[in-house]
GROMACS .gro file of C-alpha atoms in nm:
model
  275
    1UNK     CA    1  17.715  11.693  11.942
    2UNK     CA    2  17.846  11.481  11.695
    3UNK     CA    3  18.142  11.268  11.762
    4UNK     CA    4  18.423  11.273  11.506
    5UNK     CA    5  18.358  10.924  11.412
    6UNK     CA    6  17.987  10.892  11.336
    7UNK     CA    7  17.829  11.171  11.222
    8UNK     CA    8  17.434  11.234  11.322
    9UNK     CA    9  17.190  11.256  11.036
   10UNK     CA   10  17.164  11.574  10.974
   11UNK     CA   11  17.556  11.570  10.984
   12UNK     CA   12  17.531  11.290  10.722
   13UNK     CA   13  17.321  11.522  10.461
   14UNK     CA   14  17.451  11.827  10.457
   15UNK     CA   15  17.769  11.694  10.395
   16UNK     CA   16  17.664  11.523  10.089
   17UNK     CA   17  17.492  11.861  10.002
   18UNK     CA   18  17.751  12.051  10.005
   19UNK     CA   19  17.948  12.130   9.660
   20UNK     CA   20  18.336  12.082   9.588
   21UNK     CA   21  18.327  12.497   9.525
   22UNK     CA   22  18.527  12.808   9.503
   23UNK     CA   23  18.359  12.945   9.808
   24UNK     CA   24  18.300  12.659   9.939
   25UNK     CA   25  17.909  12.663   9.904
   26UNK     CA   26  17.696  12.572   9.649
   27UNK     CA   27  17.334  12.619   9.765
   28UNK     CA   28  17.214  12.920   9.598
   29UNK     CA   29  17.218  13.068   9.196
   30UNK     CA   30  17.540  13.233   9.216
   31UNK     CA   31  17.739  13.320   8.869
   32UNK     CA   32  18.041  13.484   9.077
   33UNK     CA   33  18.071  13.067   9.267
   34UNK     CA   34  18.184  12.771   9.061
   35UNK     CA   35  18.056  12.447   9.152
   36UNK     CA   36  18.374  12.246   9.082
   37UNK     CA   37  18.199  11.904   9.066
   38UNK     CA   38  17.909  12.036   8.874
   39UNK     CA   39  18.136  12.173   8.604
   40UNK     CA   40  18.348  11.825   8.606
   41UNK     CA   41  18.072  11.574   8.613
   42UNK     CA   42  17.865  11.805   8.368
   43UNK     CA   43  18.156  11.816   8.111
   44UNK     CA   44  18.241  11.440   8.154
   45UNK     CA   45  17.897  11.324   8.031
   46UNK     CA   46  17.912  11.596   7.776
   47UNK     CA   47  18.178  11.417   7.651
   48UNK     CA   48  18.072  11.066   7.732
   49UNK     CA   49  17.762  11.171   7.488
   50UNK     CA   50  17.962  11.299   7.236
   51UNK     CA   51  18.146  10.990   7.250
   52UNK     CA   52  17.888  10.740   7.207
   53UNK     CA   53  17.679  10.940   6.936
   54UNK     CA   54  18.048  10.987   6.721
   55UNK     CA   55  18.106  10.644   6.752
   56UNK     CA   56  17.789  10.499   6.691
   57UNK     CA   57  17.770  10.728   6.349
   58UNK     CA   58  18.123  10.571   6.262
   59UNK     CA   59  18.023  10.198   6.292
   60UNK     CA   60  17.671  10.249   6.129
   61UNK     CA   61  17.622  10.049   5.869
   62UNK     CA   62  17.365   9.957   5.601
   63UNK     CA   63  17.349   9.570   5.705
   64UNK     CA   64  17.208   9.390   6.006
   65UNK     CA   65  17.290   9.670   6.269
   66UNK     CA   66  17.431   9.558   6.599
   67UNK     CA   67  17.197   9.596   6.917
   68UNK     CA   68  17.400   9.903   7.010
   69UNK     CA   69  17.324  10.086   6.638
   70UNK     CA   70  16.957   9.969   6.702
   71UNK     CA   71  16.916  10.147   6.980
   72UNK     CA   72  17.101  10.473   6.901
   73UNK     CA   73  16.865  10.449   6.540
   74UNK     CA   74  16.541  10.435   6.792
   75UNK     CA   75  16.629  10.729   6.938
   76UNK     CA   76  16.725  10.927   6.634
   77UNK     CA   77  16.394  10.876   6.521
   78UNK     CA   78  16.186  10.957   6.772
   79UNK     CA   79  16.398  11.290   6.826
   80UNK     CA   80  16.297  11.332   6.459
   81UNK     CA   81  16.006  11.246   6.474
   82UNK     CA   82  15.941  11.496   6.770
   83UNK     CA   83  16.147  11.775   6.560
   84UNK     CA   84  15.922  11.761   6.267
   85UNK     CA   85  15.623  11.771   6.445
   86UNK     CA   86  15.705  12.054   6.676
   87UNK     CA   87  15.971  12.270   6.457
   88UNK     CA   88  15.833  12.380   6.151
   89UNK     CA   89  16.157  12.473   5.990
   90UNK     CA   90  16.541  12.388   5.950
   91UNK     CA   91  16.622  12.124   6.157
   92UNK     CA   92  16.900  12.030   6.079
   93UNK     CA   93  17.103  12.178   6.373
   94UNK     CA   94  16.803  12.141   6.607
   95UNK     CA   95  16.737  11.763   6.615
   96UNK     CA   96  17.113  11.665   6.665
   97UNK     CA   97  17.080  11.945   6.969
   98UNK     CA   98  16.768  11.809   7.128
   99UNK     CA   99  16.944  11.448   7.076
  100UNK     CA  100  17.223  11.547   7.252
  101UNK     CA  101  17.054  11.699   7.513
  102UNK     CA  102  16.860  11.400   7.563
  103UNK     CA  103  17.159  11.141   7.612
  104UNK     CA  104  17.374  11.411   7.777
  105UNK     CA  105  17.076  11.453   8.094
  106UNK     CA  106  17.017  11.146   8.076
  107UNK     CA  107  17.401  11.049   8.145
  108UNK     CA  108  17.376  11.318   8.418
  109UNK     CA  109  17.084  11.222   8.589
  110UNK     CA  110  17.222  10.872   8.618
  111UNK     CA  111  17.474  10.946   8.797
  112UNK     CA  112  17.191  10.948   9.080
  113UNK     CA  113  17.174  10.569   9.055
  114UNK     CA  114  17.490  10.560   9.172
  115UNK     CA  115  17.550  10.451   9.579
  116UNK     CA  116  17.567  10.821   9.714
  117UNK     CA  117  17.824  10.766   9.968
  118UNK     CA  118  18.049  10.601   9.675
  119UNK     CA  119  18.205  10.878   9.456
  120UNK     CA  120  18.203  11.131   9.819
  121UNK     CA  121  18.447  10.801   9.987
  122UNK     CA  122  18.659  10.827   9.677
  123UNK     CA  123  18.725  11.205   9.690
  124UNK     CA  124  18.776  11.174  10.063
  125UNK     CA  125  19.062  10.900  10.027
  126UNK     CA  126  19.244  11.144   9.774
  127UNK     CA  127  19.184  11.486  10.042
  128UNK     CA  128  18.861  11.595   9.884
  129UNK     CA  129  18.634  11.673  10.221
  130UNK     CA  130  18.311  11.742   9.959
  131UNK     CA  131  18.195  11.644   9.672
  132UNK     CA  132  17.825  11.643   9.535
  133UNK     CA  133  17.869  11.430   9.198
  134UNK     CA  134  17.484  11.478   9.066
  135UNK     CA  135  17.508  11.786   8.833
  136UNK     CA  136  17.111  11.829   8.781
  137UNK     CA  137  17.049  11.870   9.145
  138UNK     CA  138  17.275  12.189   9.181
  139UNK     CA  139  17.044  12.458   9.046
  140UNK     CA  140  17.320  12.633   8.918
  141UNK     CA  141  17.396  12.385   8.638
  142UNK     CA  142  17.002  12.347   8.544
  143UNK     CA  143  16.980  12.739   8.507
  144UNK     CA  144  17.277  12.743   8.289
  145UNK     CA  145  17.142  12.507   8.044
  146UNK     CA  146  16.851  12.654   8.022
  147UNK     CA  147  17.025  12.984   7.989
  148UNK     CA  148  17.161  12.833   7.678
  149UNK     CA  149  16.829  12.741   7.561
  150UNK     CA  150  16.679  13.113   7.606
  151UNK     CA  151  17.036  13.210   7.409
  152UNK     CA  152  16.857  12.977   7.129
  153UNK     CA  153  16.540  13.120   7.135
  154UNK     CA  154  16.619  13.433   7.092
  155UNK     CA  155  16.896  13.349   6.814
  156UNK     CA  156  16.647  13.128   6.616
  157UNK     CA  157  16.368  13.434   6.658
  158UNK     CA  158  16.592  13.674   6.513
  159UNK     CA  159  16.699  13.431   6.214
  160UNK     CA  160  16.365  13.361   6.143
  161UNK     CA  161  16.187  13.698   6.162
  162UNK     CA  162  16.473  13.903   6.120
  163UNK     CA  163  16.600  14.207   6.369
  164UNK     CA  164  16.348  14.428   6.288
  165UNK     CA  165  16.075  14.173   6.283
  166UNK     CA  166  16.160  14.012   6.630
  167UNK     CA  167  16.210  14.381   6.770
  168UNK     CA  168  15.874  14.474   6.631
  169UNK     CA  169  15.716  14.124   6.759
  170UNK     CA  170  15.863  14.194   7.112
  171UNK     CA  171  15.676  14.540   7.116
  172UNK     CA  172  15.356  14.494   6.929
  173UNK     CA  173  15.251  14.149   7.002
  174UNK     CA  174  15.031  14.021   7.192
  175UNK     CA  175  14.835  14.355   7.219
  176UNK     CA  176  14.829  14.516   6.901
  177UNK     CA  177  15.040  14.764   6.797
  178UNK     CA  178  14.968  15.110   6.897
  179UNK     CA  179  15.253  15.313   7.125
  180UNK     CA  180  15.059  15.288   7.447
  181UNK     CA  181  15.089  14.916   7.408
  182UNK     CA  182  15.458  14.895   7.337
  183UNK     CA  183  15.511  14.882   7.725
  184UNK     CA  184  15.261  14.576   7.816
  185UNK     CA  185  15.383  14.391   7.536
  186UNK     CA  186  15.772  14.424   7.602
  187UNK     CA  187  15.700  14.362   7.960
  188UNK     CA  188  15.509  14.078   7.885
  189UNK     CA  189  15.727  13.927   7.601
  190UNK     CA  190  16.026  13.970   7.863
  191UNK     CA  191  15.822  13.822   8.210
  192UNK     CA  192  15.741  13.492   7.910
  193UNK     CA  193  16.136  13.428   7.796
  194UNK     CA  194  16.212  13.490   8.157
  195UNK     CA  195  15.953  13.239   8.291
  196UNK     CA  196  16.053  12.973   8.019
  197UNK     CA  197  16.405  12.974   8.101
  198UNK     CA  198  16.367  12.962   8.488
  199UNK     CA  199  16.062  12.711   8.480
  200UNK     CA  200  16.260  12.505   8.260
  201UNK     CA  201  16.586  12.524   8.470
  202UNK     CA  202  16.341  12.462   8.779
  203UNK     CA  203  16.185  12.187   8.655
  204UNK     CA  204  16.486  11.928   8.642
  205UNK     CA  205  16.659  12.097   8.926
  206UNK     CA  206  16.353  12.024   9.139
  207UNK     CA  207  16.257  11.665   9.054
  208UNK     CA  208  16.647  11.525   9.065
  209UNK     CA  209  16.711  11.703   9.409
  210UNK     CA  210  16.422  11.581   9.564
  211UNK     CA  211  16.549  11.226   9.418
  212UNK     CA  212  16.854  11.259   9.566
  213UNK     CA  213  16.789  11.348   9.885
  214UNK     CA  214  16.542  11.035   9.926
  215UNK     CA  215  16.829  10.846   9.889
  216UNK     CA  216  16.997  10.978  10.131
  217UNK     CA  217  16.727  10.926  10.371
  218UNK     CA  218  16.747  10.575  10.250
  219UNK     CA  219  17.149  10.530  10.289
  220UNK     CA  220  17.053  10.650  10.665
  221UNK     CA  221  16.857  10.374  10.722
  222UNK     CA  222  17.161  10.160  10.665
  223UNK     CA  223  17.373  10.346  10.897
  224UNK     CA  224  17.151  10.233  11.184
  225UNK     CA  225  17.200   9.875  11.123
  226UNK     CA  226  17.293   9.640  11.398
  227UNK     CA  227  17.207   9.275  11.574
  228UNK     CA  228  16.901   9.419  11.726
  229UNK     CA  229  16.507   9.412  11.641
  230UNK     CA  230  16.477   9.728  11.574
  231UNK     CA  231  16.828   9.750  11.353
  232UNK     CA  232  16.785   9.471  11.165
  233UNK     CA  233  16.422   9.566  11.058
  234UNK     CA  234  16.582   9.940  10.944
  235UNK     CA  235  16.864   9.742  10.723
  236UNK     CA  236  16.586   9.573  10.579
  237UNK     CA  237  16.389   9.828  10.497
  238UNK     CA  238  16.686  10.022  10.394
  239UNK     CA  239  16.723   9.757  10.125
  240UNK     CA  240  16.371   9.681  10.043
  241UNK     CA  241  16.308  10.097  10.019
  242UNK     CA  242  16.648  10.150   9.827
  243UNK     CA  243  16.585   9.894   9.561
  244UNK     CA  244  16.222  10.015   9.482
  245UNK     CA  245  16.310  10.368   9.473
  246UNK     CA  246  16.641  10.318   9.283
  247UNK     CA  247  16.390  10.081   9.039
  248UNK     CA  248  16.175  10.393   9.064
  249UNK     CA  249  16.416  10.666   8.995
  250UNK     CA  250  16.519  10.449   8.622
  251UNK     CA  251  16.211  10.639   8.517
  252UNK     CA  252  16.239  10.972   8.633
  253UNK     CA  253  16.594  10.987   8.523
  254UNK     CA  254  16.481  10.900   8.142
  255UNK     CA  255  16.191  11.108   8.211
  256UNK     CA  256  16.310  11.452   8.312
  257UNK     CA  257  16.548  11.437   8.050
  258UNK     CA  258  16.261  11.346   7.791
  259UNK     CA  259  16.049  11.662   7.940
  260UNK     CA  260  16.384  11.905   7.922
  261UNK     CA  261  16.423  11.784   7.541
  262UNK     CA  262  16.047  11.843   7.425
  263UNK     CA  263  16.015  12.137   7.580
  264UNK     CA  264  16.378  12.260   7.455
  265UNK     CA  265  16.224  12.183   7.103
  266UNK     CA  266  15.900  12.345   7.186
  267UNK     CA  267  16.074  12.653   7.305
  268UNK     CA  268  16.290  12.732   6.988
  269UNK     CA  269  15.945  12.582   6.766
  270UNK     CA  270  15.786  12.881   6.901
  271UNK     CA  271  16.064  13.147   6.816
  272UNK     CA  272  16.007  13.018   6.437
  273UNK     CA  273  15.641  13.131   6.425
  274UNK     CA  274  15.501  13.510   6.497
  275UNK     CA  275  15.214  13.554   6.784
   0.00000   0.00000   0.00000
């Protein structure tokens, strides 16, 4: 058993896996539970995006732009870039969408480069026993955003095609369109927005929890340090493992929220052109 002082390892993680939530859990999909940290750190770099792309619009200018407008200009057009080539349509809503989306997981994601043990120490100083600060590793936060992305999809196949023509799309295509079909196809067109929307919530969920729990592994390294062989060679390789993965995980963060915004764009591409 444990003492109250130093937890064991396993102790150690599934504290740090456990949400700040109404029921006190947070492990499973469950609409009826609110993941308080989720929906805190989630909104704040919602805003935090928000912030940055208003602001950087409001000090853009037609002279030499500062290093900050240079950047925010780069990635404006490659998200247009991407757009045009992928969405063969009006844009004009979806490129400032996938652009948001893009700085706003990104924002989340980083949170992961954070030290873990940091933002749990501050909640416990202020009475907080649990708090899980990494919104793209609770699966409940990556299946609502790509919830909203199926919302799109649907919205966008509608306005394109029109009622009638997405209804008849979703029961006549990819088959054909005689009545004994109607079935397949409907069950098929459902089983495809289904599998987009939980692949795609999946996807991130999967590659940032499987991040963060590496560094937890790695923070326990640390926690066996002491002025022995044996500990000093673990706080060593707690440092020399936590640097290259942290140097590591720069990537995937920028990465997964790359994948999340081509994919969003290829999604709602697809809802603009028939089967």
């Amino acid at each position: 058993m444990a003492s109250s002082e130093a937890p064991t390892a396993t102790e150690y993680i599934v504290h740090h896996l456990t949400h700040l939530s109404t029921a006190k859990q947070g492990f499973i999909v469950d609409f009826s539970v609110f993941n308080v940290d989720t929906i805190f750190f989630s909104v704040a770099c919602l805003l935090l995006t928000l912030w940055m792309l208003r602001g950087a619009a409001k000090r853009a200018t037609s002279g030499v732009p500062t290093k900050f407008q240079a950047a925010i200009e780069l990635l404006v057009e490659m998200v247009e870039e991407q757009s045009k080539s992928i969405v063969h349509g009006d844009r004009s809503f979806i490129a400032p969408l996938a652009l948001t989306v893009f700085v706003w997981i990104i924002f989340m994601n980083a949170i992961d480069l954070i030290p873990v043990d940091l933002f749990p120490a501050i909640a416990l100083a202020v009475g907080i026993n649990y708090l899980r600060p990494l919104p793209t590793a609770d699966l409940n936060g990556t299946i609502g955003m790509s919830l909203g992305v199926l919302v799109l999809m649907i919205y966008y196949g509608i306005k394109v095609k029109g009622l009638g023509g997405w209804v008849h799309e979703l029961f006549t295509a990819p088959f054909g369109g005689h009545p004994a079909l109607w079935l397949p196809n409907f069950g098929l067109n459902l089983i495809e927005y289904l599998a987009k929307m939980v692949s795609l919530g999946m996807r991130l969920f999967g590659n940032m929890y499987a991040g963060e729990l590496l560094f937890f592994l790695i923070a326990l390294m640390g926690g066996f340090f002491a002025f022995t062989g044996s500990g000093m060679l673990m706080a060593l390789g707690h440092v020399i493992a936590g640097t290259a993965w942290w140097l590591f995980h720069i990537l995937i963060v920028i990465l997964q929220a790359f994948i999340f915004m081509m994919l969003t764009m290829v999604y709602i591409g697809q809802a603009h052109e028939g089967h």
